[in-house]
Short mmCIF file of C-alpha atoms and ligand atoms in Angstrom, two decimals:
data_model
loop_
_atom_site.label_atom_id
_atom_site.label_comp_id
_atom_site.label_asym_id
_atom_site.label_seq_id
_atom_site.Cartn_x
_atom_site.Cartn_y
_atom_site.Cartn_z
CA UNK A 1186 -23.38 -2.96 -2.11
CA UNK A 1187 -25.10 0.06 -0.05
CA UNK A 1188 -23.17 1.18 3.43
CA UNK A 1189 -26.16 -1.11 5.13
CA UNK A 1190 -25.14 -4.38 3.13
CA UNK A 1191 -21.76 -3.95 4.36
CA UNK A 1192 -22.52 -3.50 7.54
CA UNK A 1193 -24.98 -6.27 8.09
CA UNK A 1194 -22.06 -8.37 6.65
CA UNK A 1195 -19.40 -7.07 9.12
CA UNK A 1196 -21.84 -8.12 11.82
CA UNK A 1197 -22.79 -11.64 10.47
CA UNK A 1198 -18.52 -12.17 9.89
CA UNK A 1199 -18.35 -11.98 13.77
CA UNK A 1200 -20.88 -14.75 13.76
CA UNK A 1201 -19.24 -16.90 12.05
CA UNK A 1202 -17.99 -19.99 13.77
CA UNK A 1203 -20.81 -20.17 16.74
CA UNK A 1204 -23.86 -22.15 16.26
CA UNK A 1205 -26.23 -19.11 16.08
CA UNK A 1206 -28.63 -18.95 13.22
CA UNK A 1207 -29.43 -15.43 12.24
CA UNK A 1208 -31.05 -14.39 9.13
CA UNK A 1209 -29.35 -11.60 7.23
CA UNK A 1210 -32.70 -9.75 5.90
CA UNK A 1211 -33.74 -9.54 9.75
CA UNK A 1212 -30.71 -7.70 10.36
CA UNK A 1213 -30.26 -5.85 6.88
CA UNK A 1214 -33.64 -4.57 7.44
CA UNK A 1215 -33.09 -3.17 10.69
CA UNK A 1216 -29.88 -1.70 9.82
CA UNK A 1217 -31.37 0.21 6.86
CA UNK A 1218 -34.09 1.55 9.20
CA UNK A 1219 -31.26 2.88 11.68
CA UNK A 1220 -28.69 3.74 8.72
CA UNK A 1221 -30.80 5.51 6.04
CA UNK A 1222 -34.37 6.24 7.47
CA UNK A 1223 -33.28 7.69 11.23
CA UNK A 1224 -29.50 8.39 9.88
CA UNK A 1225 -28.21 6.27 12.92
CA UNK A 1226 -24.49 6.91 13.36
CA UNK A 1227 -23.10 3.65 11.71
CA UNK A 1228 -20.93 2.68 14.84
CA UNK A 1229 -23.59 3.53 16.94
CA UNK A 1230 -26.54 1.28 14.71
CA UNK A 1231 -24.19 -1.85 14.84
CA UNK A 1232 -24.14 -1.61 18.11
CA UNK A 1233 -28.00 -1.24 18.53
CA UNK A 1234 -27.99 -4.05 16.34
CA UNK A 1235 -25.28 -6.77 18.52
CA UNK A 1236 -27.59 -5.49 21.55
CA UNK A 1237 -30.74 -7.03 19.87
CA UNK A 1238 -29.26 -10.17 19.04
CA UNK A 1239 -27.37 -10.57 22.55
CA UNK A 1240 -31.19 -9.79 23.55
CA UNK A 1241 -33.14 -11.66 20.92
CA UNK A 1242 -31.11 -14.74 19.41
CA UNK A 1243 -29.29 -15.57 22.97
CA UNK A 1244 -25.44 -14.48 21.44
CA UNK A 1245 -22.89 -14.14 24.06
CA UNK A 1246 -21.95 -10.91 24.38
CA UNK A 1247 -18.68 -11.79 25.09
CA UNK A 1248 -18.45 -14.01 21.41
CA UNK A 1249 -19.93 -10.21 19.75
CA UNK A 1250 -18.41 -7.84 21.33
CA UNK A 1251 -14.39 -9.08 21.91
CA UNK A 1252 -13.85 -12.01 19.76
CA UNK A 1253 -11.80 -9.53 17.22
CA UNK A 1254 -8.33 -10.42 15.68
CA UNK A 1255 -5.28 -9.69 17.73
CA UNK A 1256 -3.86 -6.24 17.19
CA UNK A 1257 -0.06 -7.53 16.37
CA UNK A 1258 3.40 -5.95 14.86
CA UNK A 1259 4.34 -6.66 11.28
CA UNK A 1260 7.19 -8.28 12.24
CA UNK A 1261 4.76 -11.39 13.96
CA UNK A 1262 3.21 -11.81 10.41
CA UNK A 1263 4.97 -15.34 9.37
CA UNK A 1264 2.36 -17.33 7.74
CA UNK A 1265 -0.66 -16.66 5.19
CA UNK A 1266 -4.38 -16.83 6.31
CA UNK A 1267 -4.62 -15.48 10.01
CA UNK A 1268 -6.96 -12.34 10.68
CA UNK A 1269 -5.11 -9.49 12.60
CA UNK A 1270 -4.86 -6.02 13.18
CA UNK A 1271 -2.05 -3.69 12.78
CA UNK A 1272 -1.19 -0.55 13.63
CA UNK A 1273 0.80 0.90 10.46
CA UNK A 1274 2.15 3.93 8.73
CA UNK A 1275 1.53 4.04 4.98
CA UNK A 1276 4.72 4.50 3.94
CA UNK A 1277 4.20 4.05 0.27
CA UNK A 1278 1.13 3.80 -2.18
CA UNK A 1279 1.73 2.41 -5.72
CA UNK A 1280 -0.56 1.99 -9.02
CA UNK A 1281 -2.54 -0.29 -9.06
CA UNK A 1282 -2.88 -2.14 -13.01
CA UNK A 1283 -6.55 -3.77 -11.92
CA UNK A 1284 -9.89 -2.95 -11.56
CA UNK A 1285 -10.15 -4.98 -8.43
CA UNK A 1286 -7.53 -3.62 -6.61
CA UNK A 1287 -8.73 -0.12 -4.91
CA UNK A 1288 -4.61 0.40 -3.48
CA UNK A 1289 -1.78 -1.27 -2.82
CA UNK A 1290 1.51 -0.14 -1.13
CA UNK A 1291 3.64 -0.45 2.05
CA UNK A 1292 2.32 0.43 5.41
CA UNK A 1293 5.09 -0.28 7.99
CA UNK A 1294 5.34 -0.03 11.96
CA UNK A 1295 8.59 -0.24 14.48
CA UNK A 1296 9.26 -3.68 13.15
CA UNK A 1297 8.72 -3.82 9.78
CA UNK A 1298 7.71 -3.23 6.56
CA UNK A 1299 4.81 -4.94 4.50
CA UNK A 1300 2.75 -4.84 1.02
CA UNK A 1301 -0.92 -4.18 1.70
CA UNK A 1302 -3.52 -4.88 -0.56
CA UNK A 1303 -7.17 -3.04 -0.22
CA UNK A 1304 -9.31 -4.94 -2.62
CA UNK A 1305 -12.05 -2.20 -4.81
CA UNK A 1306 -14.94 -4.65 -3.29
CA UNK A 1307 -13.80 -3.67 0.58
CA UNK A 1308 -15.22 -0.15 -0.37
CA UNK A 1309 -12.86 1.48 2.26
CA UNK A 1310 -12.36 4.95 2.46
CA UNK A 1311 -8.55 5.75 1.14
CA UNK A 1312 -5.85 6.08 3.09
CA UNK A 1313 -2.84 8.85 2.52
CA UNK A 1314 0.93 8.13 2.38
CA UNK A 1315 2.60 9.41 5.68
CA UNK A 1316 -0.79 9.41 8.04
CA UNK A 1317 -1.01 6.00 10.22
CA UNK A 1318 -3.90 4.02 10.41
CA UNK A 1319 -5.55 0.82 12.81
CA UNK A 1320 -5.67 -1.41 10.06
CA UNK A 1321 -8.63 -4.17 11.82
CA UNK A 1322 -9.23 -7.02 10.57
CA UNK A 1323 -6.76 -7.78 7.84
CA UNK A 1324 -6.06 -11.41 6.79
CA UNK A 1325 -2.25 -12.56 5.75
CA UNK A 1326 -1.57 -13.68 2.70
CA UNK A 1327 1.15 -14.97 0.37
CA UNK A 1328 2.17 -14.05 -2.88
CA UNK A 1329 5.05 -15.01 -5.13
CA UNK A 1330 6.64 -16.27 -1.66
CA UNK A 1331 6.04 -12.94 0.02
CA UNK A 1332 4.13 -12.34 2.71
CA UNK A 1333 1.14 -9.12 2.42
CA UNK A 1334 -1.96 -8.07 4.43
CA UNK A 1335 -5.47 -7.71 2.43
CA UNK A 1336 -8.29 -5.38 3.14
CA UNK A 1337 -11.19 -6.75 2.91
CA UNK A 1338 -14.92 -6.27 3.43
CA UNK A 1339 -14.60 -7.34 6.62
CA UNK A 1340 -11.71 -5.01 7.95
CA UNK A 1341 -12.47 -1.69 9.24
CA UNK A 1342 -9.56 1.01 8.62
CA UNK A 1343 -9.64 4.08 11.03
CA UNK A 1344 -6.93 6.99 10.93
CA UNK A 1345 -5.03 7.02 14.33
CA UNK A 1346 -4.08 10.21 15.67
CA UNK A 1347 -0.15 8.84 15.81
CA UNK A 1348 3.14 8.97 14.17
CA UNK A 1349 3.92 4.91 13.86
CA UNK A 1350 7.36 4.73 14.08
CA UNK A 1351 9.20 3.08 10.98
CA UNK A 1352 11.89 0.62 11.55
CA UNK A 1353 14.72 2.09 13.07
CA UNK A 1354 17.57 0.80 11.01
CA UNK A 1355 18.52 2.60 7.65
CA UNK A 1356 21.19 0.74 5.70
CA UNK A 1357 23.20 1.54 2.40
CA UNK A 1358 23.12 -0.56 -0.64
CA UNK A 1359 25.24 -0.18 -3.80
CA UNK A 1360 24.07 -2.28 -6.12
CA UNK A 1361 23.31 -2.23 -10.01
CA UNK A 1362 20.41 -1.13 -11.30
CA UNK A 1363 19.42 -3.71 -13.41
CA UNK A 1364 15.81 -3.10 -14.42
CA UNK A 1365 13.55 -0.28 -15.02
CA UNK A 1366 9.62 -1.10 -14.95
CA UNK A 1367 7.10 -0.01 -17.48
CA UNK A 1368 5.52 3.61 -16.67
CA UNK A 1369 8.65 4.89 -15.60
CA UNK A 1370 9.91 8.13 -17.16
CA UNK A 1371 7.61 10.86 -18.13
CA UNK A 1372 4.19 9.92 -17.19
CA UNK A 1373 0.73 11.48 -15.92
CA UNK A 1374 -1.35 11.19 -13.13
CA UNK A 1375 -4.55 11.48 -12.51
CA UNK A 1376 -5.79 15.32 -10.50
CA UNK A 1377 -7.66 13.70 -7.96
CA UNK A 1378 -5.97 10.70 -6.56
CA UNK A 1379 -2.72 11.45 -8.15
CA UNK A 1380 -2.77 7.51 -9.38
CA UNK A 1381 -0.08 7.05 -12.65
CA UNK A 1382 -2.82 6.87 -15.79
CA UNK A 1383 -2.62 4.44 -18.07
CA UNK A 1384 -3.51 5.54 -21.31
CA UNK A 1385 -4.56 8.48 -20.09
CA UNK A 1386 -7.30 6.72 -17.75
CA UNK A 1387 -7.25 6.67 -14.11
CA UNK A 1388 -8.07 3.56 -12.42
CA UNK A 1389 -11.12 4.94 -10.37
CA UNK A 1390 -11.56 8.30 -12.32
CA UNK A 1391 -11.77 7.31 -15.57
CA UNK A 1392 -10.28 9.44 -18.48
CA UNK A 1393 -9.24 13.03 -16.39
CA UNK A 1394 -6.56 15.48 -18.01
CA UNK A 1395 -3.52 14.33 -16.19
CA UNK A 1396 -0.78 16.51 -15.03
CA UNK A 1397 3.04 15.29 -15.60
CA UNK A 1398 5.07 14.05 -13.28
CA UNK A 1399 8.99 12.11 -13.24
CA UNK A 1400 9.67 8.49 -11.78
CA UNK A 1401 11.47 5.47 -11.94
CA UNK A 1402 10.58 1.69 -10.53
CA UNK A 1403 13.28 -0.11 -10.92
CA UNK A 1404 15.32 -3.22 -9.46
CA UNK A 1405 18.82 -2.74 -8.06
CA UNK A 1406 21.31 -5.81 -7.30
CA UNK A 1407 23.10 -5.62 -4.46
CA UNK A 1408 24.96 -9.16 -5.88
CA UNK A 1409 23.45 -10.68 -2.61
CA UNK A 1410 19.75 -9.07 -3.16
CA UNK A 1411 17.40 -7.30 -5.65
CA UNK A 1412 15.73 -4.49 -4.35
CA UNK A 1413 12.81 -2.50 -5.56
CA UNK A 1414 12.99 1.06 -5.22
CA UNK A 1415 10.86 3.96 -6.60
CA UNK A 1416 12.76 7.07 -7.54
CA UNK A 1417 10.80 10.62 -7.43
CA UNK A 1418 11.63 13.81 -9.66
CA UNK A 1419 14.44 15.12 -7.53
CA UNK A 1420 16.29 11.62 -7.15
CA UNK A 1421 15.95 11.65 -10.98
CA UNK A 1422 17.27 15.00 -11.17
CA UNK A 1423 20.39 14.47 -9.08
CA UNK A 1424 21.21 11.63 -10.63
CA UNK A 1425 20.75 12.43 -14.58
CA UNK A 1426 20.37 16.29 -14.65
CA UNK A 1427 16.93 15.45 -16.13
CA UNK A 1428 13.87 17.28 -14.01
CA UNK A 1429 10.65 18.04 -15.11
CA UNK A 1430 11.02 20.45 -17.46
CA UNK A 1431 13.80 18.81 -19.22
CA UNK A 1432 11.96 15.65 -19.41
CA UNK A 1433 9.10 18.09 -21.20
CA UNK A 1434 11.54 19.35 -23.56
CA UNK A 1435 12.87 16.35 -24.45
CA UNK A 1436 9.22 14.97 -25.40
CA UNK A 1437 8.60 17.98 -27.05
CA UNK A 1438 11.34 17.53 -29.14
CA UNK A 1439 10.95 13.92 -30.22
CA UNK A 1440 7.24 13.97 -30.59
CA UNK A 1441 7.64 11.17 -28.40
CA UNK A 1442 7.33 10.69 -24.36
CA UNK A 1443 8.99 7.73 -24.76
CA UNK A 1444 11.88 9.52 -25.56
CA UNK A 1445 12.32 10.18 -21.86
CA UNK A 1446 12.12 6.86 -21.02
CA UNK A 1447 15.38 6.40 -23.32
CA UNK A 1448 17.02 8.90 -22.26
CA UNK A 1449 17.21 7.96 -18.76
CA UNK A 1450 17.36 4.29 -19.17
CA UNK A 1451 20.59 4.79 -21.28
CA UNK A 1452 21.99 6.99 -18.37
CA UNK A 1453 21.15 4.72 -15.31
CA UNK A 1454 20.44 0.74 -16.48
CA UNK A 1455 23.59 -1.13 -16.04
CA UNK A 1456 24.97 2.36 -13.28
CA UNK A 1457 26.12 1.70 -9.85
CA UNK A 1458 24.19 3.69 -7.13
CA UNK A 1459 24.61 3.86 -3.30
CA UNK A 1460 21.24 3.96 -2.03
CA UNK A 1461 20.62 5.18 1.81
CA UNK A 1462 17.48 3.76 2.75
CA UNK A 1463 14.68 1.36 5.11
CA UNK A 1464 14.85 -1.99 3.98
CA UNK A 1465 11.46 -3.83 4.19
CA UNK A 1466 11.52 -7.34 2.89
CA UNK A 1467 12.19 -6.76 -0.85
CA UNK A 1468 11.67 -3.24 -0.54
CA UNK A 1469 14.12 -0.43 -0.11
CA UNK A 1470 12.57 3.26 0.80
CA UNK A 1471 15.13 5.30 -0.86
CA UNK A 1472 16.13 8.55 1.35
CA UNK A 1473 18.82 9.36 -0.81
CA UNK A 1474 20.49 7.71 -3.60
CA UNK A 1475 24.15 8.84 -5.65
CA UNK A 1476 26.15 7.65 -8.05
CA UNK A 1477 28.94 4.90 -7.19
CA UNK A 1478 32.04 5.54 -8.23
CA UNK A 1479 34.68 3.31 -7.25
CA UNK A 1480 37.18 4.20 -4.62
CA UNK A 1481 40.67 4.57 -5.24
CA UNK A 1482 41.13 1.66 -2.78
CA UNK A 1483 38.89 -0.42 -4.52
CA UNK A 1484 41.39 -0.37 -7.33
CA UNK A 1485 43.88 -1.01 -4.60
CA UNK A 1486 42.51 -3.90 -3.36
CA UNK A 1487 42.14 -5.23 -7.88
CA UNK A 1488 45.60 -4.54 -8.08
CA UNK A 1489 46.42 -6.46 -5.17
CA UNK A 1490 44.12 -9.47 -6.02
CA UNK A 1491 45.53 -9.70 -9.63
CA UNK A 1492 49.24 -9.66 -8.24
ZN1 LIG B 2851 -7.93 9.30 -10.12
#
């Protein structure tokens, strides 16, 4: 779909609902005249565009121009199917396993902390962990019982020149860790968009010469919740001795990347960790993570509930 489909569609979306017939080829072919012929600025040819049918097909201006979804916090989002707008840090981007999924992570304001889906056919320009964005025009949604935000053709995403605050409250979990996900351990990612390959293809590059890289996904049990957490090269490092290199060597070795994947499954499934972190719904940002080891008192307290 070319830049002036997209946009004739984003116009005809804020039509939707009033009683106003407009055709789409009237206003796709105007807004390829603007767009590609006299290189229009896009924000600037949409507007041109909601002028002429304020002008021409009788619109209200008002119904064009300001009927757009509420700008809300995360924390307001409670049910599925309501367009909004948020103002959100991404806080964390993850790999994506399909085609039709351009990214999908966390983005995450003063209140809370939320997946975020931007779906390949929105065609949005991509958005960077850390940098905060105006995400317009997202629509709620529910899956497996959670609640996320989707991207759609229909959204607009513009970087804001802010630091969204995250939600103040850090807390400390020690839990088990009870699961480790597939492409964990020694894996490679892609040059360009530093996406995790699978089978040595990127999702939107295609087969690229990866570079290697340490992480774990995995679930931790707090006995009350599971968490998911992501753990980077240094977190791994602390925690097993096993950096980079290591994890090379111990490929190398083996013949076998897997290997790695052994290795540090055997040294951390079934492990008790304190994790310091933000908690957003089932996710836990780890800032820093350690080994539990039982206190002395704890023992105190076994003694004293076996006596
Ligand atoms: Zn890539």
């Amino acid at each position: 779909m070319s830049r002036a489909e997209k946009l004739t569609d984003q116009i005809l979306e804020r039509l939707k609902g009033s009683n106003v017939k407009v055709k789409r080829e009237d206003i796709l072919k105007r807004m390829k005249l603007l767009v590609e012929e006299f290189k229009v600025p896009e924000s600037e040819a949409v507007r041109t565009i909601m002028n002429y049918l304020v002008r021409e097909y009788g619109v209200s201006r008002e119904e064009l121009f300001e009927r757009e979804s509420p700008l809300i916090k995360i924390s307001e989002i409670t049910k599925p199917n309501q367009w909004v707008s948020l103002k959100a840090k991404v806080v964390q981007l993850w790999d994506s396993n399909s085609p039709n999924v351009s990214q999908v992570g966390l983005i995450g304001d003063e209140t809370g902390i939320i997946k975020f889906v931007i779906w390949a056919k929105a065609e949005m320009p991509e958005v960077e962990e850390g940098k905060s964005y105006l995400f317009k025009n997202v629509v709620t949604d529910s899956f497996q019982g959670r609640m996320q935000v989707n991207v759609t053709r229909t959204s607009r995403i513009v970087e804001v020149d802010e630091d969204i605050p995250l939600p103040p409250r850090e807390i400390e979990v020690i839990g088990a860790l009870i699961a480790i996900q597939q492409n964990s351990g020694l894996i490679k990612r892609c040059p360009m968009c530093h996406r995790v390959l699978v089978k040595g293809v990127c999702q939107q590059h295609g087969k690229v010469e990866g570079y290697d890289d340490l992480r774990i996904k995995a679930v931790l049990d707090d006995g009350e919740n599971v968490y998911e957490v992501i753990l980077n090269e240094d977190n791994i490092r602390e925690l097993t001795g096993i950096g980079l290199d290591e994890a090379i060597r111990i490929a190398q070795e083996n013949l076998d990347r897997n290997a790695v994947l052994s290795e540090l499954k055997s040294q951390l499934l079934g492990r008790y960790f304190r994790v310091k972190g933000i908690r957003g719904g089932r996710y836990l940002l780890v800032k820093e993570i350690s080994l539990h080891r039982p206190e002395v008192e704890d023992f105190e307290e076994i003694l004293e509930a076996l006596s």
